[in-house]
Amino acid sequence: MPPSTRDREYRRKTAWVTALLLGAWFLVTFVVVYFARDLQFRFFGWPFSFWMGAQGALIVYVLIIWYYARFMNRLDREYGIQDEPPP
């Protein structure tokens, strides 16, 4: 049975937000480290690249997880998708 238009739309929205959040993860994880020498301004009293490696990346990771869970819960409610209860 081919997926319905509603199923394709759900999957397209899920793929879009996943790609967006993976882009944010890549930016925080690799781009900041790659350009660490060029990012020499102070942020909360520390060099920005050091602060991102020590605390900023962890904060961004938690925010990514929080946003993804919130978005997917709202999307599941919108499309009437429910998780099966554990056995």
Coordinates of C-alpha atoms in Angstrom, one line a residue:
M1 CA 0.0 0.0 0.0
P2 CA 1.6 3.3 -1.0
P3 CA 1.9 6.0 1.6
S4 CA -0.9 8.5 1.6
T5 CA -0.4 12.2 1.1
R6 CA -0.8 12.8 4.8
D7 CA 1.9 10.3 5.6
R8 CA 4.3 11.9 3.1
E9 CA 3.6 15.3 4.5
Y10 CA 4.4 14.0 8.0
R11 CA 7.6 12.4 6.9
R12 CA 8.6 15.5 4.9
K13 CA 8.1 17.7 8.0
T14 CA 10.0 15.2 10.2
A15 CA 12.9 15.1 7.7
W16 CA 13.0 18.9 7.4
V17 CA 13.3 19.5 11.1
T18 CA 15.8 16.7 11.5
A19 CA 18.0 18.1 8.8
L20 CA 17.7 21.6 10.3
L21 CA 18.7 20.4 13.8
L22 CA 21.6 18.3 12.4
G23 CA 22.8 21.4 10.7
A24 CA 22.8 23.2 14.0
W25 CA 24.6 20.3 15.6
F26 CA 27.2 20.3 12.8
L27 CA 27.7 24.1 13.2
V28 CA 28.3 23.9 16.9
T29 CA 30.4 20.7 16.9
F30 CA 32.6 21.1 13.9
V31 CA 32.5 24.7 12.5
V32 CA 33.2 26.4 15.8
V33 CA 36.2 24.0 16.4
Y34 CA 37.5 24.5 12.9
F35 CA 37.4 28.3 13.2
A36 CA 38.5 28.4 16.9
R37 CA 41.6 30.5 16.2
D38 CA 39.6 33.1 14.3
L39 CA 37.0 33.3 17.1
Q40 CA 39.1 35.3 19.6
F41 CA 36.4 37.5 21.2
R42 CA 35.4 37.2 24.8
F43 CA 32.1 35.6 25.8
F44 CA 31.2 35.5 29.5
G45 CA 34.8 36.3 30.3
W46 CA 36.3 33.5 28.2
P47 CA 37.5 33.1 24.6
F48 CA 34.4 32.2 22.6
S49 CA 35.8 29.0 21.2
F50 CA 36.9 27.8 24.6
W51 CA 33.5 28.6 26.1
M52 CA 31.7 26.8 23.3
G53 CA 33.8 23.7 23.8
A54 CA 33.4 23.8 27.6
Q55 CA 29.7 24.8 28.0
G56 CA 28.1 26.3 24.9
A57 CA 28.0 23.1 22.9
L58 CA 26.4 21.2 25.7
I59 CA 23.7 23.9 26.1
V60 CA 23.0 23.8 22.4
Y61 CA 22.7 20.0 22.4
V62 CA 20.2 20.1 25.2
L63 CA 18.2 22.8 23.4
I64 CA 18.3 20.7 20.2
I65 CA 16.9 17.7 22.1
W66 CA 14.2 19.8 23.8
Y67 CA 13.1 21.4 20.6
Y68 CA 13.0 18.1 18.7
A69 CA 10.9 16.4 21.4
R70 CA 8.6 19.3 21.5
F71 CA 8.2 19.6 17.8
M72 CA 7.6 15.8 17.3
N73 CA 5.1 15.7 20.1
R74 CA 3.1 18.5 18.5
L75 CA 3.4 17.0 15.1
D76 CA 2.3 13.6 16.4
R77 CA -0.8 15.2 18.0
E78 CA -1.5 17.1 14.7
Y79 CA -1.4 13.9 12.7
G80 CA -3.1 11.7 15.3
I81 CA -0.1 9.4 15.8
Q82 CA 0.2 7.7 19.2
D83 CA 3.0 5.6 20.6
E84 CA 2.1 2.1 21.5
P85 CA 2.3 1.5 25.3
P86 CA 5.1 -0.7 26.4
P87 CA 4.2 -4.4 27.0

